[in-house]
Short mmCIF file of C-alpha atoms in Angstrom, two decimals:
data_model
loop_
_atom_site.label_atom_id
_atom_site.label_comp_id
_atom_site.label_asym_id
_atom_site.label_seq_id
_atom_site.Cartn_x
_atom_site.Cartn_y
_atom_site.Cartn_z
CA UNK A 1 16.74 37.11 -32.21
CA UNK A 2 14.32 37.28 -35.21
CA UNK A 3 15.93 39.61 -37.67
CA UNK A 4 12.81 39.99 -40.10
CA UNK A 5 11.68 43.65 -40.49
CA UNK A 6 8.00 44.52 -40.24
CA UNK A 7 7.01 44.68 -43.69
CA UNK A 8 3.75 43.51 -45.24
CA UNK A 9 4.11 39.80 -46.12
CA UNK A 10 2.52 38.27 -49.15
CA UNK A 11 -0.06 36.47 -47.04
CA UNK A 12 -0.90 39.64 -45.05
CA UNK A 13 -1.31 41.53 -48.41
CA UNK A 14 -3.51 38.69 -49.76
CA UNK A 15 -5.55 39.04 -46.64
CA UNK A 16 -6.07 42.65 -46.95
CA UNK A 17 -6.82 42.66 -50.72
CA UNK A 18 -9.38 39.91 -50.04
CA UNK A 19 -11.07 42.12 -47.41
CA UNK A 20 -10.86 45.26 -49.44
CA UNK A 21 -8.88 46.92 -46.88
CA UNK A 22 -6.08 47.43 -49.46
CA UNK A 23 -6.33 47.68 -53.33
CA UNK A 24 -3.76 46.06 -55.76
CA UNK A 25 -3.01 49.62 -57.15
CA UNK A 26 -2.56 51.04 -53.60
CA UNK A 27 -0.15 48.14 -52.77
CA UNK A 28 1.82 48.61 -55.85
CA UNK A 29 2.30 52.19 -55.41
CA UNK A 30 3.35 51.70 -51.97
CA UNK A 31 6.24 49.18 -53.15
CA UNK A 32 7.16 51.57 -55.80
CA UNK A 33 7.46 54.30 -53.11
CA UNK A 34 9.76 52.07 -51.04
CA UNK A 35 11.78 51.53 -54.09
CA UNK A 36 12.09 55.23 -54.94
CA UNK A 37 13.25 55.69 -51.18
CA UNK A 38 15.69 52.88 -51.16
CA UNK A 39 16.91 51.89 -54.47
CA UNK A 40 19.95 54.28 -54.88
CA UNK A 41 21.26 52.62 -51.74
CA UNK A 42 20.55 49.06 -52.28
CA UNK A 43 20.75 48.78 -56.10
CA UNK A 44 18.64 45.67 -56.36
CA UNK A 45 16.81 46.34 -59.68
CA UNK A 46 18.17 46.00 -63.25
CA UNK A 47 15.02 47.04 -64.89
CA UNK A 48 11.71 48.27 -63.44
CA UNK A 49 8.36 48.09 -65.53
CA UNK A 50 6.42 50.83 -63.34
CA UNK A 51 3.73 51.55 -65.96
CA UNK A 52 2.97 48.02 -66.75
CA UNK A 53 2.83 47.08 -63.03
CA UNK A 54 0.44 49.77 -62.25
CA UNK A 55 -1.88 48.97 -65.32
CA UNK A 56 -1.97 45.23 -64.20
CA UNK A 57 -2.96 46.29 -60.68
CA UNK A 58 -5.76 48.55 -62.00
CA UNK A 59 -7.03 45.70 -64.16
CA UNK A 60 -6.96 43.23 -61.14
CA UNK A 61 -8.85 45.65 -58.92
CA UNK A 62 -11.57 45.58 -61.65
CA UNK A 63 -11.37 41.82 -62.03
CA UNK A 64 -13.62 39.39 -60.20
CA UNK A 65 -10.93 36.49 -60.64
CA UNK A 66 -8.59 36.31 -57.69
CA UNK A 67 -5.82 33.83 -57.89
CA UNK A 68 -3.63 32.81 -55.01
CA UNK A 69 -1.09 35.59 -55.80
CA UNK A 70 -3.86 38.15 -56.69
CA UNK A 71 -2.07 41.60 -56.57
CA UNK A 72 1.14 40.65 -55.11
CA UNK A 73 4.22 42.65 -56.26
CA UNK A 74 6.93 40.21 -57.39
CA UNK A 75 10.69 40.76 -58.56
CA UNK A 76 12.14 38.43 -61.31
CA UNK A 77 15.86 37.54 -61.50
CA UNK A 78 17.40 39.00 -64.57
CA UNK A 79 18.13 35.69 -66.30
CA UNK A 80 14.42 34.89 -66.26
CA UNK A 81 12.30 36.49 -69.22
CA UNK A 82 9.47 38.80 -68.55
CA UNK A 83 7.33 39.90 -71.58
CA UNK A 84 8.02 43.46 -72.43
CA UNK A 85 11.15 43.74 -70.33
CA UNK A 86 14.94 43.12 -71.40
CA UNK A 87 16.72 40.18 -70.11
CA UNK A 88 20.51 41.28 -69.72
CA UNK A 89 21.66 38.20 -67.54
CA UNK A 90 23.94 40.37 -65.47
CA UNK A 91 26.46 40.75 -68.41
CA UNK A 92 27.58 43.43 -70.72
CA UNK A 93 27.21 40.92 -73.51
CA UNK A 94 23.41 41.41 -73.11
CA UNK A 95 23.45 45.22 -72.35
CA UNK A 96 21.42 45.95 -75.64
CA UNK A 97 19.17 43.01 -75.15
CA UNK A 98 15.73 43.18 -76.84
CA UNK A 99 12.71 42.95 -74.72
CA UNK A 100 11.39 39.41 -74.24
CA UNK A 101 8.33 38.53 -76.36
CA UNK A 102 6.87 36.34 -73.68
CA UNK A 103 6.99 35.48 -69.96
CA UNK A 104 9.01 32.52 -68.78
CA UNK A 105 6.84 29.56 -67.66
CA UNK A 106 7.45 30.37 -63.94
CA UNK A 107 6.66 34.05 -64.52
CA UNK A 108 3.61 33.24 -66.69
CA UNK A 109 2.20 30.81 -63.88
CA UNK A 110 2.75 33.48 -61.13
CA UNK A 111 1.07 36.14 -63.50
CA UNK A 112 -1.98 33.80 -64.13
CA UNK A 113 -2.24 33.49 -60.20
CA UNK A 114 -2.46 37.16 -60.08
CA UNK A 115 1.22 38.30 -59.33
CA UNK A 116 2.41 41.38 -60.67
CA UNK A 117 5.92 41.23 -62.06
CA UNK A 118 7.62 44.57 -61.21
CA UNK A 119 10.74 44.17 -63.18
CA UNK A 120 14.12 42.46 -63.41
CA UNK A 121 16.27 42.17 -60.20
CA UNK A 122 20.22 42.19 -60.43
CA UNK A 123 21.96 38.86 -60.82
CA UNK A 124 25.67 38.14 -60.88
CA UNK A 125 27.35 37.96 -64.22
CA UNK A 126 25.45 35.15 -66.07
CA UNK A 127 24.33 33.96 -62.64
CA UNK A 128 27.95 32.85 -61.91
CA UNK A 129 30.59 33.97 -59.49
CA UNK A 130 31.32 37.69 -60.32
CA UNK A 131 29.11 39.79 -58.00
CA UNK A 132 26.57 42.43 -59.28
CA UNK A 133 26.34 45.86 -57.75
CA UNK A 134 23.60 45.02 -55.15
CA UNK A 135 24.32 45.81 -51.46
CA UNK A 136 23.08 43.95 -48.39
CA UNK A 137 20.24 45.87 -46.61
CA UNK A 138 21.47 44.52 -43.26
CA UNK A 139 24.64 46.12 -43.73
CA UNK A 140 25.70 47.90 -46.89
CA UNK A 141 29.29 46.96 -46.56
CA UNK A 142 28.56 43.31 -46.80
CA UNK A 143 27.58 40.99 -49.64
CA UNK A 144 23.92 40.12 -50.20
CA UNK A 145 25.23 36.76 -51.65
CA UNK A 146 24.49 35.56 -55.13
CA UNK A 147 23.72 34.77 -57.62
CA UNK A 148 20.01 35.81 -57.00
CA UNK A 149 21.40 38.89 -55.10
CA UNK A 150 18.77 41.46 -56.26
CA UNK A 151 15.83 39.24 -55.52
CA UNK A 152 16.92 38.65 -51.77
CA UNK A 153 17.68 42.18 -51.23
CA UNK A 154 14.61 43.54 -52.82
CA UNK A 155 12.59 41.29 -50.45
CA UNK A 156 14.61 42.16 -47.43
CA UNK A 157 14.46 45.85 -47.98
CA UNK A 158 10.65 46.05 -48.38
CA UNK A 159 10.53 46.62 -52.22
CA UNK A 160 8.34 43.62 -52.98
CA UNK A 161 6.98 40.79 -50.86
CA UNK A 162 7.98 38.17 -53.23
CA UNK A 163 10.87 37.39 -55.61
CA UNK A 164 11.84 34.60 -57.75
CA UNK A 165 15.51 33.50 -58.42
CA UNK A 166 17.32 30.27 -59.44
CA UNK A 167 19.96 28.16 -57.65
CA UNK A 168 22.80 26.01 -59.26
CA UNK A 169 24.83 25.67 -56.20
CA UNK A 170 23.52 28.05 -53.41
CA UNK A 171 22.01 31.03 -55.26
CA UNK A 172 18.58 30.97 -53.19
CA UNK A 173 19.40 29.75 -49.99
CA UNK A 174 22.65 31.64 -49.37
CA UNK A 175 21.50 35.16 -50.39
CA UNK A 176 18.26 34.51 -48.26
CA UNK A 177 20.60 33.70 -45.46
CA UNK A 178 22.76 36.69 -45.73
CA UNK A 179 19.90 39.13 -46.17
CA UNK A 180 17.68 37.65 -43.53
CA UNK A 181 14.65 36.37 -45.56
CA UNK A 182 13.04 32.84 -46.25
CA UNK A 183 14.25 31.38 -49.32
CA UNK A 184 13.03 28.16 -50.94
CA UNK A 185 14.58 25.87 -53.28
CA UNK A 186 12.16 23.28 -54.50
CA UNK A 187 12.80 19.88 -55.52
CA UNK A 188 14.76 19.76 -58.81
CA UNK A 189 12.47 19.88 -61.73
CA UNK A 190 9.35 20.79 -59.82
CA UNK A 191 9.18 24.27 -61.28
CA UNK A 192 9.44 24.61 -65.22
CA UNK A 193 12.59 26.48 -66.42
CA UNK A 194 11.36 27.44 -69.78
CA UNK A 195 12.43 31.18 -70.51
CA UNK A 196 15.54 30.89 -68.01
CA UNK A 197 19.01 31.32 -69.15
CA UNK A 198 20.08 28.12 -68.29
CA UNK A 199 23.55 27.42 -66.78
CA UNK A 200 23.16 23.54 -65.78
CA UNK A 201 20.66 21.18 -67.12
CA UNK A 202 21.24 18.84 -64.19
CA UNK A 203 21.23 21.49 -61.23
CA UNK A 204 19.47 24.79 -62.07
CA UNK A 205 16.30 25.20 -59.97
CA UNK A 206 13.70 28.16 -59.94
CA UNK A 207 13.04 29.22 -56.34
CA UNK A 208 11.65 32.09 -54.39
CA UNK A 209 12.27 34.79 -51.58
CA UNK A 210 9.75 35.62 -48.92
CA UNK A 211 9.08 37.06 -45.76
CA UNK A 212 7.38 34.07 -44.12
CA UNK A 213 6.94 30.34 -44.61
CA UNK A 214 3.19 31.01 -45.39
CA UNK A 215 4.39 33.31 -48.20
CA UNK A 216 6.72 30.24 -49.61
CA UNK A 217 3.68 27.85 -49.52
CA UNK A 218 1.40 30.43 -51.17
CA UNK A 219 3.98 30.60 -54.05
CA UNK A 220 4.44 26.89 -54.07
CA UNK A 221 0.66 26.28 -54.24
CA UNK A 222 0.28 28.82 -57.22
CA UNK A 223 3.16 27.16 -58.97
CA UNK A 224 2.04 23.64 -58.53
CA UNK A 225 -1.69 23.53 -57.84
CA UNK A 226 -1.02 21.99 -54.34
CA UNK A 227 -3.31 22.99 -51.46
CA UNK A 228 -1.10 23.75 -48.52
CA UNK A 229 -3.03 23.19 -45.17
CA UNK A 230 -2.47 26.57 -43.72
CA UNK A 231 -3.14 29.06 -46.71
CA UNK A 232 -6.43 30.31 -45.54
CA UNK A 233 -5.67 31.08 -41.97
CA UNK A 234 -3.31 33.59 -40.40
CA UNK A 235 -0.45 32.18 -38.46
CA UNK A 236 -1.91 33.04 -35.04
CA UNK A 237 -4.85 30.84 -35.67
CA UNK A 238 -2.58 27.81 -36.19
CA UNK A 239 -1.06 27.76 -32.88
CA UNK A 240 -2.24 24.23 -32.26
CA UNK A 241 0.01 23.00 -35.21
CA UNK A 242 3.10 24.48 -33.54
CA UNK A 243 2.52 23.33 -30.12
CA UNK A 244 5.15 21.28 -28.11
CA UNK A 245 2.55 18.28 -28.10
CA UNK A 246 2.51 18.35 -31.80
CA UNK A 247 6.27 19.15 -32.30
CA UNK A 248 6.98 15.71 -30.54
CA UNK A 249 6.06 14.03 -33.73
CA UNK A 250 8.87 15.92 -35.56
CA UNK A 251 11.96 14.05 -36.29
CA UNK A 252 15.04 16.26 -37.44
CA UNK A 253 18.56 15.12 -38.08
CA UNK A 254 21.62 17.42 -37.75
CA UNK A 255 24.08 16.83 -40.51
CA UNK A 256 27.37 16.98 -38.98
CA UNK A 257 29.76 16.76 -42.11
CA UNK A 258 31.17 20.11 -43.08
CA UNK A 259 30.28 21.64 -39.76
CA UNK A 260 34.02 22.65 -39.55
CA UNK A 261 33.36 24.97 -42.44
CA UNK A 262 31.16 27.08 -40.20
CA UNK A 263 32.35 29.86 -38.11
CA UNK A 264 31.99 30.01 -34.25
CA UNK A 265 28.66 31.91 -34.37
CA UNK A 266 27.15 29.62 -36.83
CA UNK A 267 28.27 26.60 -34.80
CA UNK A 268 26.64 27.99 -31.68
CA UNK A 269 23.59 28.85 -33.46
CA UNK A 270 23.07 25.28 -34.65
CA UNK A 271 23.77 23.92 -31.26
CA UNK A 272 21.30 26.40 -29.71
CA UNK A 273 18.60 25.49 -32.34
CA UNK A 274 19.03 21.98 -31.62
CA UNK A 275 18.60 22.47 -27.79
CA UNK A 276 15.50 24.62 -28.40
CA UNK A 277 13.83 22.06 -30.63
CA UNK A 278 14.79 19.26 -28.49
CA UNK A 279 13.36 20.90 -25.21
CA UNK A 280 10.19 21.56 -27.28
CA UNK A 281 9.77 17.79 -27.87
CA UNK A 282 11.40 17.60 -31.39
CA UNK A 283 13.31 14.32 -31.80
CA UNK A 284 16.89 15.55 -32.51
CA UNK A 285 19.67 13.22 -33.79
CA UNK A 286 23.35 14.06 -35.11
CA UNK A 287 24.03 11.96 -38.05
CA UNK A 288 27.23 11.58 -40.11
CA UNK A 289 26.66 10.72 -43.66
CA UNK A 290 28.44 7.71 -45.09
CA UNK A 291 31.91 8.05 -46.82
CA UNK A 292 30.01 7.70 -50.22
CA UNK A 293 28.97 11.19 -49.79
CA UNK A 294 32.55 12.58 -49.39
CA UNK A 295 33.01 13.60 -52.90
CA UNK A 296 29.68 15.18 -53.31
CA UNK A 297 30.68 18.92 -53.19
CA UNK A 298 33.46 18.35 -55.54
CA UNK A 299 31.06 16.43 -58.00
CA UNK A 300 28.52 19.26 -57.87
CA UNK A 301 31.04 21.75 -58.81
CA UNK A 302 32.59 19.48 -61.50
CA UNK A 303 29.03 19.18 -63.01
CA UNK A 304 28.21 22.85 -62.85
CA UNK A 305 31.32 24.09 -64.47
CA UNK A 306 31.22 21.46 -67.17
CA UNK A 307 27.55 22.23 -68.10
CA UNK A 308 28.04 26.08 -67.77
CA UNK A 309 30.95 25.67 -70.32
CA UNK A 310 28.75 24.11 -72.70
CA UNK A 311 25.77 26.52 -72.16
CA UNK A 312 27.93 29.33 -72.27
CA UNK A 313 29.95 28.22 -75.29
CA UNK A 314 28.89 31.06 -77.48
CA UNK A 315 29.49 33.98 -74.85
CA UNK A 316 32.84 32.13 -74.22
CA UNK A 317 33.97 31.97 -77.70
CA UNK A 318 32.60 35.20 -79.32
CA UNK A 319 32.67 37.62 -76.23
CA UNK A 320 35.57 36.49 -74.05
CA UNK A 321 36.72 40.23 -73.75
CA UNK A 322 33.45 41.17 -72.13
CA UNK A 323 33.62 38.36 -69.49
CA UNK A 324 35.13 39.03 -66.19
CA UNK A 325 38.46 37.03 -65.68
CA UNK A 326 36.81 35.02 -62.95
CA UNK A 327 34.03 33.81 -65.14
CA UNK A 328 36.33 33.49 -68.08
CA UNK A 329 38.63 31.27 -66.02
CA UNK A 330 35.73 29.12 -64.72
CA UNK A 331 34.49 28.52 -68.29
CA UNK A 332 38.11 27.64 -69.21
CA UNK A 333 38.30 25.15 -66.37
CA UNK A 334 34.87 23.67 -67.22
CA UNK A 335 35.82 23.20 -70.85
CA UNK A 336 38.92 21.10 -69.99
CA UNK A 337 36.78 18.57 -67.87
CA UNK A 338 36.67 15.46 -69.53
CA UNK A 339 33.70 13.42 -70.87
CA UNK A 340 34.72 10.44 -68.82
CA UNK A 341 35.07 12.67 -65.47
CA UNK A 342 31.82 14.23 -66.18
CA UNK A 343 30.10 11.04 -66.87
CA UNK A 344 31.46 9.39 -63.73
CA UNK A 345 30.28 12.23 -61.59
CA UNK A 346 26.84 12.16 -62.88
CA UNK A 347 26.78 8.48 -62.11
CA UNK A 348 27.91 8.94 -58.64
CA UNK A 349 25.28 11.63 -58.19
CA UNK A 350 22.60 9.26 -59.26
CA UNK A 351 23.65 6.70 -56.60
CA UNK A 352 23.69 9.53 -53.90
CA UNK A 353 20.15 10.66 -54.69
CA UNK A 354 18.74 7.11 -54.08
CA UNK A 355 21.08 6.88 -50.98
CA UNK A 356 19.86 10.04 -49.56
CA UNK A 357 16.19 8.81 -49.89
CA UNK A 358 17.09 5.74 -48.09
CA UNK A 359 18.67 7.64 -45.21
CA UNK A 360 15.72 9.84 -44.57
CA UNK A 361 13.96 6.95 -43.30
CA UNK A 362 11.37 8.21 -40.72
CA UNK A 363 13.25 11.63 -40.56
CA UNK A 364 11.13 14.75 -41.35
CA UNK A 365 14.08 16.94 -42.40
CA UNK A 366 17.84 17.58 -42.20
CA UNK A 367 19.11 20.57 -40.37
CA UNK A 368 22.39 22.28 -41.33
CA UNK A 369 23.62 25.81 -41.61
CA UNK A 370 22.41 27.85 -44.73
CA UNK A 371 25.99 29.47 -45.03
CA UNK A 372 29.30 29.33 -42.96
CA UNK A 373 28.15 32.43 -41.07
CA UNK A 374 26.78 36.14 -41.52
CA UNK A 375 27.34 37.80 -44.80
CA UNK A 376 31.29 38.34 -45.49
CA UNK A 377 32.34 41.97 -45.40
CA UNK A 378 33.11 43.33 -49.02
CA UNK A 379 31.39 43.31 -52.13
CA UNK A 380 33.91 41.63 -54.34
CA UNK A 381 32.61 38.14 -53.66
CA UNK A 382 29.27 36.33 -52.81
CA UNK A 383 30.25 33.97 -50.00
CA UNK A 384 30.94 30.25 -50.01
CA UNK A 385 28.10 27.69 -51.08
CA UNK A 386 29.73 24.96 -49.32
CA UNK A 387 26.57 24.11 -47.27
CA UNK A 388 24.30 24.38 -50.34
CA UNK A 389 26.11 22.25 -52.77
CA UNK A 390 25.00 18.85 -51.42
CA UNK A 391 21.16 19.51 -51.28
CA UNK A 392 21.54 21.03 -54.85
CA UNK A 393 23.26 17.88 -56.21
CA UNK A 394 20.87 15.66 -54.53
CA UNK A 395 17.74 17.50 -56.12
CA UNK A 396 16.30 18.05 -52.54
CA UNK A 397 14.04 20.72 -51.34
CA UNK A 398 15.71 23.27 -49.07
CA UNK A 399 14.37 26.30 -47.05
CA UNK A 400 16.13 29.05 -45.31
CA UNK A 401 14.92 29.91 -41.83
CA UNK A 402 16.05 33.24 -40.75
CA UNK A 403 15.76 33.40 -37.02
CA UNK A 404 19.23 34.22 -35.67
CA UNK A 405 21.74 36.84 -36.10
CA UNK A 406 25.55 37.42 -35.25
CA UNK A 407 26.52 39.84 -32.55
CA UNK A 408 27.00 42.41 -35.11
CA UNK A 409 23.38 42.02 -36.22
CA UNK A 410 23.84 40.26 -39.48
CA UNK A 411 21.43 37.31 -40.18
CA UNK A 412 22.25 33.97 -39.62
CA UNK A 413 20.29 31.22 -41.55
CA UNK A 414 19.16 27.59 -40.71
CA UNK A 415 18.79 25.47 -43.44
CA UNK A 416 16.04 22.75 -43.48
CA UNK A 417 16.52 20.11 -46.33
CA UNK A 418 13.72 17.56 -47.13
CA UNK A 419 13.50 14.17 -49.25
CA UNK A 420 13.15 14.84 -53.10
CA UNK A 421 9.48 15.66 -53.94
CA UNK A 422 8.43 15.96 -50.37
CA UNK A 423 8.33 19.92 -50.84
CA UNK A 424 4.98 20.21 -48.94
CA UNK A 425 6.24 18.25 -45.88
CA UNK A 426 9.35 20.38 -45.67
CA UNK A 427 7.08 23.65 -45.86
CA UNK A 428 5.15 22.45 -42.77
CA UNK A 429 8.26 21.35 -41.04
CA UNK A 430 9.88 24.83 -41.66
CA UNK A 431 6.63 26.64 -40.33
CA UNK A 432 6.82 24.34 -37.07
CA UNK A 433 10.36 24.89 -36.61
CA UNK A 434 10.05 28.70 -37.08
CA UNK A 435 7.01 28.83 -34.58
CA UNK A 436 8.99 26.69 -32.10
CA UNK A 437 12.28 29.01 -32.20
CA UNK A 438 9.92 32.11 -32.06
CA UNK A 439 8.01 30.79 -28.89
CA UNK A 440 11.38 30.25 -27.23
CA UNK A 441 12.46 33.67 -28.18
CA UNK A 442 9.15 35.31 -26.95
CA UNK A 443 9.57 33.39 -23.59
CA UNK A 444 13.31 34.51 -22.93
#
């Protein structure tokens, strides 16, 4: 069952703004009204720039220039700078942080395309492992995931149509899965990271949360200058692209490794999705990655911890008493990793990326769980990124498709993974997969 709520998507908003049935200011005020109604419950925002957002919306309503994200409200993870807003990085160390003097590159590009940054969304402590205060809109007793917890929750709860975050292990795809929204981690290096509080030079990637694949493509096109084929048409006008006849050209490989980490409901979900897609004509194949990939998750963790210890050396040395014990211990562990162990992990990952490119062959995408199951109960942890470490290490683009749910009503996400630098292709595959799963749901 589709778990997405009926909130206005970025694509729908763009169409209404283009026809004049909605103004930028009216959309902004509607979103702030939703935030006022729900923020006390969800706690998705670290800082809101209400006056600046309304002023930008009013200026856009008077402007003849209309970029791809014209008038679209957007949340920004609070490790990413927004001009005139404080960047607190989810840490007491930066509680009195000065306001940023300029936008991060990703925010600047979105703003130039017409997006309206609403404010800073809650992140875990220094985008690490210690949860922030945000609750999951699907069930307040369950984690929203992390580290981009506020961004995922803000989109899921209808505060904004788009929000940006970052992923170092699973910080876009996992919260998207837990909160039941679409999440997109592009190929590593595709989106510039200037103005982002870095944790890992090798892994950190700017990504986005949205309510449809069309929204992901809209953001991607605004960020890269690409021209996605379905930007100008509403989904129902593209049904020919998602027909069973068209889907027969799709080839999707189910990655079977690590499936023993999935719970029963997630295992059944992957099997059901495989059957639905196969019946629709998609060529499905189960593949087991070669033994050379056996250490990939461990290497991802080693690289992340080692680089995190270096990037956060000042915070670790000068403000250890303001760090959670969980983060302090992680930084201790990262600092103990030898230069040789780090070098070997980096060399192995270079080899794996080339191997992964070769393994794709004529395959259009890999399919695997986005998370082991639905969002775990409790707010003292953000869940296990076991299914996200591999695509992150391999620098591959990944998308969470939020179609299924548990018996208790929590979202279950499917993760589609593409070949490096084949982001547009993955977006089109995700759109077809989502349409085929929905068509099966509508029939049954």
